[in-house]
Amino acid sequence: MAERKRWFHSLLELPVRLLVKGTPIPERPVEEHLLDPEKPIVYLLKDDSHTDKVALARRCKALGLPDPFEPLQIDGREQSRVISVEKASRWLNSDDAGLPFRTQVLGILEAHRRSDELDVQIVPTGVYWGRAPGKEKPSLLAGLGDKSSPNWFRKMMLVLLLGRDSFIRFSKPVSLRQMADDFGINDRTAHRIVRVARVHFYRQRLMVTGPRLADRQAMFEQIVATPAMRKAIAEEVQAKSKSEEDARAEAIKYLDEIAANYSSNMIRVVDRIMTWLWNRIYRGIKVSNAEQVRSLAQSGHELVYVPCHRSHMDYLLLSYVLYYEGLVPPHIAAGVNLNFWPAGPLFRRGGAFFMRRSFRGNKLYSAVFREYLALLFQKGYSVEYFTEGGRSRTGRLLPPKTGMLAMTVQTLLRGGCDRPITLVPVYLGYEHVMEIGTYMKELKGKRKEKESAWQVLSAVRKLRNFGLGYVNFGKPISLTNFMNDKAPEWRDSINELEVQKPSWLTPTVNQLSQQVMREINNAGALNPINLCALSLLCAEQRSLSRKALEAQIALYLELIRQVPYHSQTTVPEEDAKALVSHAIELDKFSVVEDGIGEIISLEGKNAVLMTYYRNNIIHMFALPSLIASCVLRHRQLSEESLYRTVSEIYPMLKAELFMDWDEEGLKQQFAGQLNALENLGLITRKGELLQVPEHRSSKRNQLILLANIIQETLQRYTITLAQLTHNPGLERGQLESSSQKIAERLASLHGISAPEFFDKKVFSIFISSLREGGYMDEAEGPAKIKSLHQTISMLLATEVHQTIDEAVA
């Protein structure tokens, strides 16, 4: 038998080397799963397949893991390093598999009885050939790879057709020592491991391929037959005097407009294209916190990805990353503006489903879309949608649109999903956004161009090196836990037949949307471009010597390392010098040698463009910047007075920048930031008073640059507050318009390049914050407005304050 296995191994090695890629998931399993190389490792496979073992052996060698064909010595006895749950289907389905799985596990467990120091690590390892989920009613041809334990002929065809699309998924190791200690060394424990292993591999396959695909037309018929759709069709008949047949046909027409037509073959083609594309335009993609998402998928959660929206690249980037993390690409809610030929049909086969910008006035369309989304959840497809609604033109997170979140909550109220629904916030960042030039034109008043094939071809033609892309998964939000906390009575509203709109739905969904946006910002990524932009845009003439720029970035890195913004935030490992060099290579900054050293600056259009990247991370430095502003303007003040000022302004910053700290969290962050600024020499103490470093000190200059980060935000606040102080009865619409006009004047007079400085939406957020904080109350409002105005205006430069006063008077 051993001779036969060695012969078979040798026979398979050459074709596997030539035909099989075997992408590992995760990329570095030893580090990510904390595998201990000093302890024995046994691989647990689903199938006793020679081909799988040979593919695994090649990948293990590259990863520094033990060879699965190398026998394991345990207590002086030779033990196979691979055990399999299922017997092999070999040579015309003959049964010549080795010992049953449970017997092998029990043998290794018994070895732990003989040695107290022994701790075998069992690593569940899935080998997947392709990612086709199969169909609910498979065709004869589709059935080729649609069997979980294929015989030798099927396996040969899978290797030939899908060898380049194979994945090897290493799961977290199971300690047999712990199993022995917890459950005993007996047949029941071995049986328990067998049962858990079968469930594990079932869930893992579902995680990798997704559920079986329904026939599209059969799915349409299933949707229009639901009680909610029958009711919606009846209402359409009554309201518009249509026949039931016509209303039903219109519902199916809407479904055809909306529904995805997912194809695993298209995903394979897109994988090839995207691999070429990323290699052409990006230097790489950095992915963080993915393991928590894989763990949720493995546990059977219904995943709803809610990323920020920077670019049309977002759709492709997230799906590409998920694909290589061993997760099935999600069904993606896309604007109907993207449903143009030829992109629309391609997107649809890649998992996109299309939605109109507004459902208002069309109850039938609204019902159809809601039922389609509920069916996706019911069948177990992961879903992706952008809560901002559209792409951010300024680099800031946009105020969330709550429609999709409301429908997700309503699915929970329908009891339409048996699995726990979990929202996964995702921060997407780029060192270059493809549409950045177009965004700036739109912010200056140019009308948004309609998407078209020519626009896509024009963008592709201009592709070049865009640096790095960043995909950071934020802290998942369990929908059930959130509802239990915010609306404990939600279970009373569960109704399988009716779409529920209880009184608590809107405020709860609003809170949920805010939490999603905060978690996206919590998972932000610092990178060379946004750090350079943050530094240079705060400098006079937007220029710094290279030495000063490196020192300022080093300061920001040290601040964020000493006082992390959040555990999900990522910080570059490189030092400031390397980050500046990387940023210069991307050709976004002007570099001039003047005989003393290099001067790095932002000129003309680039200064405007860089505000986009600065805005990606401004929330991370808003608090230390506010502290710096207070100390600089007051020259010296007590810590108590400083905190009082910060806590008065913070609620406005929290609403605008989607910051996450409550009152207690703010106190901790304030104390940490203040301590860090003292450690770094930017703030000193004289008795109980805080003060700034001496004049002409490099530390003082660094403090000024830090303070300037938040200055434009404080200027906008002062514009609105000054008007309310002079005219408390000003209506909201008029207040927003006049604030915008004054901001445009201030920008012209003081060289402010940020387009969002006079964005009416940003003023609207601030006014909403004032209303929520009681500043617009008729009784106490005027006094509170006056106090806040005095507090913030004290932090502005005299000339800026004078410009605002002249405009308001």
Short mmCIF file of N, CA, C and O in Angstrom, two decimals, residues 177-237:
data_model
loop_
_atom_site.label_atom_id
_atom_site.label_comp_id
_atom_site.label_asym_id
_atom_site.label_seq_id
_atom_site.Cartn_x
_atom_site.Cartn_y
_atom_site.Cartn_z
N ARG A 177 -4.99 18.26 22.69
CA ARG A 177 -4.75 18.25 24.14
C ARG A 177 -5.93 18.89 24.85
O ARG A 177 -6.42 18.38 25.87
N GLN A 178 -6.41 20.03 24.33
CA GLN A 178 -7.54 20.70 24.95
C GLN A 178 -8.80 19.85 24.83
O GLN A 178 -9.59 19.76 25.77
N MET A 179 -9.00 19.23 23.65
CA MET A 179 -10.16 18.36 23.47
C MET A 179 -10.11 17.19 24.47
O MET A 179 -11.14 16.83 25.07
N ALA A 180 -8.92 16.62 24.63
CA ALA A 180 -8.77 15.50 25.57
C ALA A 180 -9.06 15.93 27.01
O ALA A 180 -9.73 15.23 27.78
N ASP A 181 -8.54 17.11 27.38
CA ASP A 181 -8.74 17.61 28.75
C ASP A 181 -10.21 17.97 29.00
O ASP A 181 -10.73 17.74 30.10
N ASP A 182 -10.87 18.55 27.97
CA ASP A 182 -12.25 19.03 28.15
C ASP A 182 -13.28 17.90 28.08
O ASP A 182 -14.27 17.92 28.80
N PHE A 183 -13.06 16.93 27.18
CA PHE A 183 -14.10 15.95 26.91
C PHE A 183 -13.68 14.50 27.19
O PHE A 183 -14.48 13.59 27.06
N GLY A 184 -12.40 14.32 27.52
CA GLY A 184 -11.94 12.96 27.81
C GLY A 184 -11.41 12.26 26.57
O GLY A 184 -11.67 12.67 25.44
N ILE A 185 -10.67 11.19 26.80
CA ILE A 185 -10.09 10.41 25.70
C ILE A 185 -10.92 9.16 25.54
O ILE A 185 -10.73 8.15 26.24
N ASN A 186 -11.90 9.24 24.65
CA ASN A 186 -12.81 8.12 24.45
C ASN A 186 -13.47 8.24 23.08
O ASN A 186 -13.25 9.20 22.35
N ASP A 187 -14.28 7.25 22.76
CA ASP A 187 -14.92 7.20 21.46
C ASP A 187 -15.91 8.36 21.27
O ASP A 187 -16.10 8.86 20.16
N ARG A 188 -16.54 8.80 22.35
CA ARG A 188 -17.49 9.92 22.25
C ARG A 188 -16.80 11.19 21.82
O ARG A 188 -17.34 11.97 21.04
N THR A 189 -15.59 11.43 22.33
CA THR A 189 -14.84 12.62 21.93
C THR A 189 -14.46 12.54 20.45
O THR A 189 -14.57 13.52 19.71
N ALA A 190 -14.02 11.36 20.01
CA ALA A 190 -13.69 11.18 18.60
C ALA A 190 -14.93 11.42 17.73
O ALA A 190 -14.85 12.06 16.67
N HIS A 191 -16.08 10.91 18.20
CA HIS A 191 -17.33 11.10 17.45
C HIS A 191 -17.70 12.59 17.39
O HIS A 191 -18.19 13.08 16.36
N ARG A 192 -17.47 13.30 18.49
CA ARG A 192 -17.75 14.73 18.52
C ARG A 192 -16.90 15.46 17.47
O ARG A 192 -17.40 16.33 16.74
N ILE A 193 -15.62 15.11 17.37
CA ILE A 193 -14.72 15.74 16.40
C ILE A 193 -15.19 15.44 14.98
O ILE A 193 -15.17 16.31 14.10
N VAL A 194 -15.64 14.20 14.73
CA VAL A 194 -16.16 13.83 13.41
C VAL A 194 -17.35 14.70 13.05
O VAL A 194 -17.44 15.24 11.94
N ARG A 195 -18.29 14.83 14.00
CA ARG A 195 -19.51 15.60 13.74
C ARG A 195 -19.19 17.06 13.47
O ARG A 195 -19.71 17.67 12.52
N VAL A 196 -18.32 17.64 14.28
CA VAL A 196 -17.94 19.05 14.09
C VAL A 196 -17.22 19.25 12.77
O VAL A 196 -17.42 20.24 12.06
N ALA A 197 -16.37 18.27 12.40
CA ALA A 197 -15.63 18.37 11.14
C ALA A 197 -16.57 18.39 9.94
O ALA A 197 -16.38 19.15 8.99
N ARG A 198 -17.59 17.55 9.96
CA ARG A 198 -18.53 17.51 8.84
C ARG A 198 -19.27 18.84 8.70
O ARG A 198 -19.44 19.37 7.60
N VAL A 199 -19.72 19.40 9.83
CA VAL A 199 -20.40 20.70 9.80
C VAL A 199 -19.44 21.78 9.33
O VAL A 199 -19.81 22.65 8.52
N HIS A 200 -18.20 21.71 9.80
CA HIS A 200 -17.19 22.71 9.41
C HIS A 200 -17.01 22.73 7.89
O HIS A 200 -17.03 23.80 7.28
N PHE A 201 -16.82 21.57 7.29
CA PHE A 201 -16.57 21.53 5.85
C PHE A 201 -17.81 21.91 5.04
O PHE A 201 -17.70 22.51 3.98
N TYR A 202 -18.99 21.59 5.55
CA TYR A 202 -20.21 22.02 4.88
C TYR A 202 -20.31 23.55 4.86
O TYR A 202 -20.57 24.16 3.83
N ARG A 203 -20.08 24.15 6.03
CA ARG A 203 -20.16 25.61 6.12
C ARG A 203 -19.05 26.28 5.32
O ARG A 203 -19.25 27.33 4.71
N GLN A 204 -17.88 25.64 5.32
CA GLN A 204 -16.77 26.24 4.60
C GLN A 204 -17.03 26.25 3.10
O GLN A 204 -16.74 27.22 2.42
N ARG A 205 -17.61 25.16 2.59
CA ARG A 205 -17.92 25.14 1.17
C ARG A 205 -18.97 26.20 0.84
O ARG A 205 -18.89 26.87 -0.19
N LEU A 206 -19.96 26.35 1.70
CA LEU A 206 -20.98 27.38 1.48
C LEU A 206 -20.35 28.77 1.51
O LEU A 206 -20.72 29.65 0.74
N MET A 207 -19.38 28.96 2.38
CA MET A 207 -18.67 30.24 2.49
C MET A 207 -17.89 30.54 1.22
O MET A 207 -17.83 31.67 0.75
N VAL A 208 -17.27 29.52 0.62
CA VAL A 208 -16.41 29.71 -0.54
C VAL A 208 -17.21 29.87 -1.82
O VAL A 208 -16.88 30.70 -2.68
N THR A 209 -18.28 29.09 -1.99
CA THR A 209 -19.02 29.09 -3.25
C THR A 209 -20.34 29.84 -3.17
O THR A 209 -20.87 30.28 -4.20
N GLY A 210 -20.90 29.95 -1.97
CA GLY A 210 -22.23 30.51 -1.84
C GLY A 210 -23.28 29.44 -2.07
O GLY A 210 -22.98 28.31 -2.46
N PRO A 211 -24.54 29.77 -1.84
CA PRO A 211 -25.63 28.79 -2.03
C PRO A 211 -25.84 28.49 -3.51
O PRO A 211 -25.41 29.23 -4.38
N ARG A 212 -26.53 27.40 -3.77
CA ARG A 212 -26.83 27.05 -5.15
C ARG A 212 -27.67 28.14 -5.81
O ARG A 212 -28.49 28.79 -5.17
N LEU A 213 -27.46 28.33 -7.10
CA LEU A 213 -28.12 29.40 -7.83
C LEU A 213 -29.50 28.96 -8.30
O LEU A 213 -29.66 27.87 -8.86
N ALA A 214 -30.47 29.83 -8.07
CA ALA A 214 -31.83 29.54 -8.51
C ALA A 214 -31.99 29.91 -9.98
O ALA A 214 -31.32 30.82 -10.49
N ASP A 215 -32.87 29.20 -10.67
CA ASP A 215 -33.23 29.60 -12.02
C ASP A 215 -33.90 30.97 -11.97
O ASP A 215 -34.80 31.20 -11.14
N ARG A 216 -33.47 31.88 -12.85
CA ARG A 216 -33.90 33.27 -12.75
C ARG A 216 -35.42 33.41 -12.90
O ARG A 216 -36.07 34.10 -12.11
N GLN A 217 -35.99 32.76 -13.91
CA GLN A 217 -37.42 32.89 -14.13
C GLN A 217 -38.22 32.21 -13.01
O GLN A 217 -39.25 32.73 -12.58
N ALA A 218 -37.70 31.08 -12.53
CA ALA A 218 -38.37 30.41 -11.41
C ALA A 218 -38.34 31.29 -10.17
O ALA A 218 -39.31 31.33 -9.39
N MET A 219 -37.24 32.02 -9.99
CA MET A 219 -37.12 32.93 -8.85
C MET A 219 -38.14 34.06 -8.98
O MET A 219 -38.77 34.47 -7.99
N PHE A 220 -38.33 34.58 -10.20
CA PHE A 220 -39.32 35.65 -10.41
C PHE A 220 -40.72 35.16 -10.01
O PHE A 220 -41.47 35.88 -9.34
N GLU A 221 -41.05 33.94 -10.45
CA GLU A 221 -42.37 33.39 -10.13
C GLU A 221 -42.52 33.20 -8.63
O GLU A 221 -43.60 33.44 -8.07
N GLN A 222 -41.44 32.80 -7.98
CA GLN A 222 -41.48 32.60 -6.52
C GLN A 222 -41.73 33.92 -5.81
O GLN A 222 -42.50 33.98 -4.84
N ILE A 223 -41.09 35.00 -6.29
CA ILE A 223 -41.24 36.30 -5.64
C ILE A 223 -42.65 36.85 -5.81
O ILE A 223 -43.27 37.31 -4.84
N VAL A 224 -43.20 36.80 -7.03
CA VAL A 224 -44.53 37.39 -7.24
C VAL A 224 -45.62 36.57 -6.57
O VAL A 224 -46.75 37.06 -6.41
N ALA A 225 -45.28 35.34 -6.13
CA ALA A 225 -46.27 34.51 -5.44
C ALA A 225 -46.27 34.72 -3.93
O ALA A 225 -47.12 34.15 -3.23
N THR A 226 -45.36 35.55 -3.38
CA THR A 226 -45.32 35.78 -1.93
C THR A 226 -46.55 36.57 -1.50
O THR A 226 -47.12 37.35 -2.29
N PRO A 227 -46.99 36.41 -0.26
CA PRO A 227 -48.17 37.15 0.21
C PRO A 227 -48.01 38.67 0.06
O PRO A 227 -48.96 39.36 -0.32
N ALA A 228 -46.82 39.19 0.36
CA ALA A 228 -46.60 40.63 0.26
C ALA A 228 -46.75 41.11 -1.18
O ALA A 228 -47.31 42.18 -1.44
N MET A 229 -46.24 40.31 -2.16
CA MET A 229 -46.37 40.72 -3.56
C MET A 229 -47.80 40.57 -4.05
O MET A 229 -48.27 41.40 -4.84
N ARG A 230 -48.50 39.54 -3.60
CA ARG A 230 -49.91 39.40 -4.01
C ARG A 230 -50.72 40.60 -3.53
O ARG A 230 -51.58 41.11 -4.26
N LYS A 231 -50.39 41.06 -2.32
CA LYS A 231 -51.09 42.23 -1.80
C LYS A 231 -50.72 43.48 -2.60
O LYS A 231 -51.60 44.29 -2.94
N ALA A 232 -49.43 43.64 -2.92
CA ALA A 232 -48.99 44.80 -3.70
C ALA A 232 -49.61 44.81 -5.08
O ALA A 232 -49.99 45.87 -5.60
N ILE A 233 -49.73 43.64 -5.70
CA ILE A 233 -50.35 43.56 -7.03
C ILE A 233 -51.83 43.91 -6.95
O ILE A 233 -52.36 44.64 -7.80
N ALA A 234 -52.49 43.43 -5.90
CA ALA A 234 -53.92 43.76 -5.73
C ALA A 234 -54.12 45.26 -5.55
O ALA A 234 -55.06 45.85 -6.10
N GLU A 235 -53.23 45.90 -4.79
CA GLU A 235 -53.33 47.35 -4.59
C GLU A 235 -53.06 48.09 -5.89
O GLU A 235 -53.68 49.13 -6.17
N GLU A 236 -52.13 47.59 -6.71
CA GLU A 236 -51.84 48.20 -8.00
C GLU A 236 -53.06 48.11 -8.93
O GLU A 236 -53.39 49.06 -9.65
N VAL A 237 -53.73 46.97 -8.89
CA VAL A 237 -54.93 46.77 -9.70
C VAL A 237 -56.01 47.77 -9.31
O VAL A 237 -56.64 48.42 -10.15
#
